[in-house]
């Protein structure tokens, strides 16, 4: 399965708003359509957004639209603006975008192997995860869910525990769909059960993706990640972040500088006219992160290991 690609002057991507009911592809020929797809999460997940941003520049080269609003369509995942910038700086934006796409496939495989090795070193076979960090969030394989897939392929996965991931249910709709397709053993839980099940000893590790990693290791990821990190810390369970090097933002010194997207009230209210906070992401402080796994290394910021030279 390929989440996002290029075909005859168009971006072709899986419309994730229709899953798990229907597997439908969108054909996108303008930057305006791409921005709309990004804002309504038809395409989502930091690495997939990086590829979308880069391919969007190739579209803009054909349509003459501005790329500025594309880079800003979602503010938290650094990969989007990075992908736009990389393609915009290239002599041939489409060639660069397709390179970024291919690099993602390679990087996810590397992260899968490295992450599964790390979990084996903790004798972890029951793994809790949040949101969707699988093939749908990347190009073909996934980051944190790619680690779980590698464990399943190695025969070392006893059970994946997926949080449903309110309010848009990336866990319940997308991660369970991917786990079912892999034939992996898993259970789905409501978000608020996560820390309690960690306290009861039902998971050996928590593995999550990232939308932006600050220089000091503070990590923005789907809302609910911080709660899991606190629960994992209290339960003495390793808390592992899996993300490509491109998610590390050398321009963001620490988590307080990360802009967190608030997606407004419509996603959470049952009645009109109710005020909400609806942060799509939270920030886990580096001190709660056991290790960050990238395609090149395993870094432990809490031990003083540095991410950015
Ligand atoms: O709002 P989303 O669905 O784009 O949020 C996605 C996440 O938080 C993922 O964990 C992150 O982007 C990493 S995807 C490999």
Coordinates of C-alpha atoms and ligand atoms in Angstrom, one line a residue:
X1 CA 0.0 0.0 0.0
X2 CA 1.2 3.5 -0.9
X3 CA -0.3 6.4 1.0
X4 CA 0.9 9.2 -1.3
X5 CA 2.4 9.3 -4.8
X6 CA 2.5 11.2 -8.1
X7 CA 0.8 10.3 -11.3
X8 CA 0.6 12.3 -14.5
X9 CA 0.8 15.8 -13.0
X10 CA -1.4 15.0 -10.0
X11 CA -0.8 13.9 -6.4
X12 CA -2.7 10.7 -5.7
X13 CA -3.3 10.0 -2.0
X14 CA -5.5 7.7 0.1
X15 CA -8.4 9.7 1.6
X16 CA -8.0 8.9 5.3
X17 CA -11.3 10.5 6.3
X18 CA -13.1 7.6 4.5
X19 CA -11.2 4.8 6.3
X20 CA -11.8 2.2 7.6
X21 CA -15.1 2.0 5.6
X22 CA -13.8 2.7 2.2
X23 CA -10.4 2.7 0.5
X24 CA -10.7 5.7 -1.8
X25 CA -7.9 7.7 -3.5
X26 CA -8.0 11.4 -4.2
X27 CA -6.5 13.0 -7.3
X28 CA -5.2 16.4 -6.4
X29 CA -4.2 18.8 -9.1
X30 CA -4.0 22.2 -7.4
X31 CA -2.3 23.5 -4.2
X32 CA -5.7 24.8 -3.0
X33 CA -7.1 21.2 -3.1
X34 CA -4.0 19.9 -1.3
X35 CA -4.4 22.5 1.5
X36 CA -8.0 21.4 1.9
X37 CA -7.0 17.7 2.1
X38 CA -4.3 18.5 4.7
X39 CA -6.6 20.7 6.8
X40 CA -9.4 18.0 6.9
X41 CA -6.8 15.3 7.6
X42 CA -7.4 13.4 4.3
X43 CA -3.6 13.2 4.4
X44 CA -2.0 13.4 7.8
X45 CA 1.0 12.2 9.9
X46 CA 4.2 14.1 9.9
X47 CA 6.3 12.2 7.3
X48 CA 3.3 11.9 4.9
X49 CA 2.8 15.7 5.3
X50 CA 6.4 16.2 4.4
X51 CA 6.0 14.3 1.2
X52 CA 2.7 16.1 0.5
X53 CA 4.3 19.5 1.0
X54 CA 7.1 18.7 -1.4
X55 CA 4.8 17.3 -4.0
X56 CA 2.7 20.4 -3.5
X57 CA 5.6 22.5 -4.7
X58 CA 5.7 20.5 -7.8
X59 CA 2.0 21.2 -8.3
X60 CA 2.6 24.9 -7.7
X61 CA 5.3 24.9 -10.4
X62 CA 2.5 23.9 -12.8
X63 CA -0.4 26.0 -11.5
X64 CA 1.5 29.1 -10.5
X65 CA -0.1 29.1 -7.0
X66 CA 1.7 30.4 -3.9
X67 CA 3.3 27.8 -1.7
X68 CA 3.3 30.0 1.5
X69 CA -0.2 28.8 2.7
X70 CA 0.7 25.2 2.0
X71 CA 3.7 25.4 4.4
X72 CA 1.3 26.8 7.0
X73 CA -1.6 24.5 6.5
X74 CA -0.9 22.7 9.8
X75 CA 1.6 24.3 12.2
X76 CA 2.8 21.6 14.5
X77 CA 4.4 18.9 12.3
X78 CA 7.7 20.4 11.2
X79 CA 7.9 18.0 8.2
X80 CA 5.3 19.9 6.3
X81 CA 7.2 23.2 6.1
X82 CA 10.4 21.2 5.7
X83 CA 9.1 19.4 2.7
X84 CA 7.9 22.6 1.1
X85 CA 11.2 24.3 1.7
X86 CA 13.3 21.4 0.4
X87 CA 11.3 21.1 -2.8
X88 CA 11.2 24.9 -3.3
X89 CA 15.0 25.2 -3.0
X90 CA 15.5 22.4 -5.6
X91 CA 16.2 23.0 -9.3
X92 CA 13.6 20.3 -10.0
X93 CA 11.0 20.3 -7.3
X94 CA 9.3 17.1 -8.5
X95 CA 12.6 15.2 -8.5
X96 CA 13.4 16.3 -5.0
X97 CA 9.8 15.5 -3.8
X98 CA 10.1 12.0 -5.2
X99 CA 13.5 11.6 -3.5
X100 CA 11.9 12.6 -0.1
X101 CA 9.2 10.0 -0.8
X102 CA 11.8 7.3 -1.5
X103 CA 13.9 8.3 1.5
X104 CA 10.9 7.9 3.7
X105 CA 10.4 4.3 2.6
X106 CA 14.0 3.5 3.5
X107 CA 14.0 5.5 6.8
X108 CA 10.9 3.7 8.0
X109 CA 12.5 0.3 7.4
X110 CA 15.6 1.4 9.3
X111 CA 13.5 2.8 12.2
X112 CA 11.5 -0.5 12.3
X113 CA 14.7 -2.6 12.7
X114 CA 16.4 -0.3 15.2
X115 CA 13.2 0.2 17.2
X116 CA 12.5 -3.6 17.3
X117 CA 16.1 -4.2 18.4
X118 CA 15.7 -1.6 21.2
X119 CA 12.5 -3.2 22.4
X120 CA 14.1 -6.6 22.3
X121 CA 16.8 -5.3 24.6
X122 CA 14.0 -4.4 27.1
X123 CA 12.4 -7.8 26.5
X124 CA 9.2 -5.9 25.6
X125 CA 6.6 -7.9 23.7
X126 CA 3.4 -6.0 24.6
X127 CA 3.5 -2.5 23.2
X128 CA 1.1 0.5 23.7
X129 CA 0.8 3.1 21.0
X130 CA -1.3 6.2 20.2
X131 CA -2.7 7.8 17.1
X132 CA -1.7 6.3 13.7
X133 CA 2.0 6.2 12.9
X134 CA 1.8 3.4 10.3
X135 CA 1.9 3.3 6.5
X136 CA -0.9 5.8 6.4
X137 CA 1.1 8.4 8.3
X138 CA 4.2 7.9 6.0
X139 CA 4.6 6.5 2.5
X140 CA 4.5 2.7 3.0
X141 CA 5.5 1.4 6.4
X142 CA 5.4 3.7 9.4
X143 CA 7.5 4.9 12.3
X144 CA 6.2 3.7 15.7
X145 CA 3.7 1.3 14.1
X146 CA 6.5 0.3 11.7
X147 CA 8.4 -0.9 14.8
X148 CA 5.4 -2.9 15.9
X149 CA 5.1 -4.3 12.3
X150 CA 8.7 -5.4 12.4
X151 CA 8.2 -7.0 15.8
X152 CA 5.2 -8.9 14.4
X153 CA 7.3 -10.0 11.4
X154 CA 10.0 -11.2 13.7
X155 CA 7.5 -13.1 15.9
X156 CA 8.3 -11.0 19.0
X157 CA 5.0 -9.2 19.3
X158 CA 2.6 -10.6 21.9
X159 CA 0.1 -7.7 21.7
X160 CA -0.2 -4.2 20.5
X161 CA -2.5 -2.0 22.5
X162 CA -3.9 0.9 20.4
X163 CA -5.4 4.0 22.0
X164 CA -8.6 5.1 20.1
X165 CA -7.2 8.7 19.9
X166 CA -10.0 11.2 20.5
X167 CA -11.4 13.2 18.9
X168 CA -10.7 12.0 15.3
X169 CA -10.1 8.4 16.2
X170 CA -6.9 7.9 14.2
X171 CA -6.2 4.9 16.5
X172 CA -9.7 3.3 16.3
X173 CA -10.1 4.0 12.6
X174 CA -6.7 3.8 11.1
X175 CA -4.3 1.9 13.4
X176 CA -6.7 -1.0 14.0
X177 CA -7.3 -1.1 10.2
X178 CA -3.5 -1.4 9.6
X179 CA -3.0 -3.9 12.5
X180 CA -5.8 -6.1 11.2
X181 CA -4.4 -6.0 7.6
X182 CA -1.0 -7.1 9.1
X183 CA -2.6 -9.9 11.0
X184 CA -1.0 -8.7 14.2
X185 CA -2.4 -9.4 17.6
X186 CA -3.9 -6.2 19.2
X187 CA -6.5 -4.7 21.4
X188 CA -8.2 -1.3 21.2
X189 CA -8.6 0.8 24.3
X190 CA -10.2 4.2 25.2
X191 CA -7.5 6.9 25.7
X192 CA -8.1 7.4 29.4
X193 CA -7.5 3.7 30.0
X194 CA -3.8 4.0 28.9
X195 CA -2.1 5.1 32.1
X196 CA -4.2 2.7 34.2
X197 CA -3.4 -0.3 32.0
X198 CA 0.3 0.7 32.3
X199 CA 0.0 0.8 36.1
X200 CA -1.6 -2.7 35.9
X201 CA 1.4 -4.0 34.0
X202 CA -0.4 -4.8 30.7
X203 CA 2.3 -3.2 28.5
X204 CA 6.1 -3.5 28.5
X205 CA 6.7 -0.3 26.6
X206 CA 5.0 2.7 25.0
X207 CA 6.1 3.5 21.4
X208 CA 4.9 6.7 19.8
X209 CA 5.7 8.9 16.7
X210 CA 6.4 12.6 16.7
X211 CA 5.3 15.7 14.9
X212 CA 8.3 17.9 16.1
X213 CA 11.2 17.1 18.3
X214 CA 12.9 20.2 19.8
X215 CA 16.7 20.4 20.2
X216 CA 16.5 19.4 23.9
X217 CA 14.4 16.3 23.0
X218 CA 11.0 17.7 24.1
X219 CA 8.6 16.0 21.7
X220 CA 5.2 17.2 20.3
X221 CA 2.9 14.3 19.3
X222 CA -0.8 13.5 19.3
X223 CA -2.8 14.7 22.3
X224 CA -2.6 12.0 24.9
X225 CA 1.1 11.2 24.4
X226 CA 2.1 13.2 27.5
X227 CA -0.5 11.3 29.6
X228 CA 1.1 8.1 28.5
X229 CA 4.6 9.3 29.2
X230 CA 3.5 10.2 32.8
X231 CA 1.9 6.8 33.1
X232 CA 4.9 5.0 31.7
X233 CA 7.3 6.9 34.1
X234 CA 5.2 6.0 37.1
X235 CA 4.9 2.3 36.0
X236 CA 8.7 2.1 35.2
X237 CA 8.0 1.3 31.5
X238 CA 10.2 2.5 28.7
X239 CA 8.7 5.4 26.7
X240 CA 10.1 5.4 23.1
X241 CA 9.7 8.0 20.4
X242 CA 10.3 6.8 16.8
X243 CA 10.7 9.5 14.1
X244 CA 12.8 10.3 11.1
X245 CA 15.7 12.8 11.4
X246 CA 13.6 15.3 9.5
X247 CA 11.2 15.6 12.5
X248 CA 14.0 17.0 14.6
X249 CA 13.8 20.8 14.3
X250 CA 17.1 22.5 14.8
X251 CA 15.3 25.9 15.0
X252 CA 13.1 24.9 18.1
X253 CA 15.2 24.9 21.2
X254 CA 12.6 23.3 23.5
X255 CA 9.0 22.3 23.7
X256 CA 7.6 25.6 24.9
X257 CA 8.4 27.1 21.5
X258 CA 6.4 24.5 19.6
X259 CA 3.1 25.9 18.2
X260 CA 0.3 23.5 19.0
X261 CA -2.6 23.4 16.6
X262 CA -6.0 24.0 18.2
X263 CA -8.7 22.4 15.9
X264 CA -11.7 24.3 17.3
X265 CA -14.9 23.2 18.9
X266 CA -16.7 21.3 16.1
X267 CA -14.7 18.1 16.6
X268 CA -15.6 17.8 20.3
X269 CA -18.9 19.4 21.2
X270 CA -22.3 17.8 21.1
X271 CA -24.1 21.1 21.4
X272 CA -23.5 24.3 19.5
X273 CA -22.1 27.4 21.2
X274 CA -19.8 25.5 23.7
X275 CA -16.3 26.9 24.2
X276 CA -13.5 24.3 24.1
X277 CA -9.8 23.7 24.2
X278 CA -9.0 21.2 21.5
X279 CA -5.2 20.9 21.2
X280 CA -4.4 18.3 18.5
X281 CA -1.0 17.7 20.1
X282 CA 0.8 17.9 23.4
X283 CA 4.5 18.1 24.4
X284 CA 6.3 15.4 26.3
X285 CA 9.3 16.7 28.2
X286 CA 12.6 15.0 27.3
X287 CA 13.1 13.8 30.8
X288 CA 10.2 11.4 30.4
X289 CA 11.5 10.0 27.1
X290 CA 13.6 6.8 27.4
X291 CA 15.0 7.0 23.9
X292 CA 14.4 8.6 20.5
X293 CA 14.9 6.2 17.6
X294 CA 15.6 7.6 14.1
X295 CA 16.7 5.9 10.9
X296 CA 20.3 6.7 11.9
X297 CA 20.6 6.4 15.7
X298 CA 19.2 5.9 19.2
X299 CA 19.4 9.0 21.3
X300 CA 18.7 9.3 25.0
X301 CA 18.3 13.1 25.7
X302 CA 17.4 12.4 29.4
X303 CA 21.0 11.2 29.7
X304 CA 22.4 14.3 28.2
X305 CA 22.9 12.9 24.7
X306 CA 22.4 15.6 22.1
X307 CA 20.1 15.5 19.0
X308 CA 21.6 18.5 17.2
X309 CA 25.3 18.9 16.9
Ligands
LIG1 O1 -3.3 15.0 13.6 P1 -2.5 13.8 12.9 O2 -3.3 12.6 12.7 O3 -1.7 14.3 11.7 O4 -1.4 13.5 14.1 C1 -0.4 12.5 13.7 C2 0.5 12.2 14.9 O5 0.4 12.8 16.0 C3 1.5 11.2 14.6 O6 1.8 10.5 15.8 C4 2.8 11.9 14.1 O7 2.5 12.7 13.0 C5 3.8 10.9 13.6 S1 3.3 10.0 12.2 C6 4.5 8.8 11.8

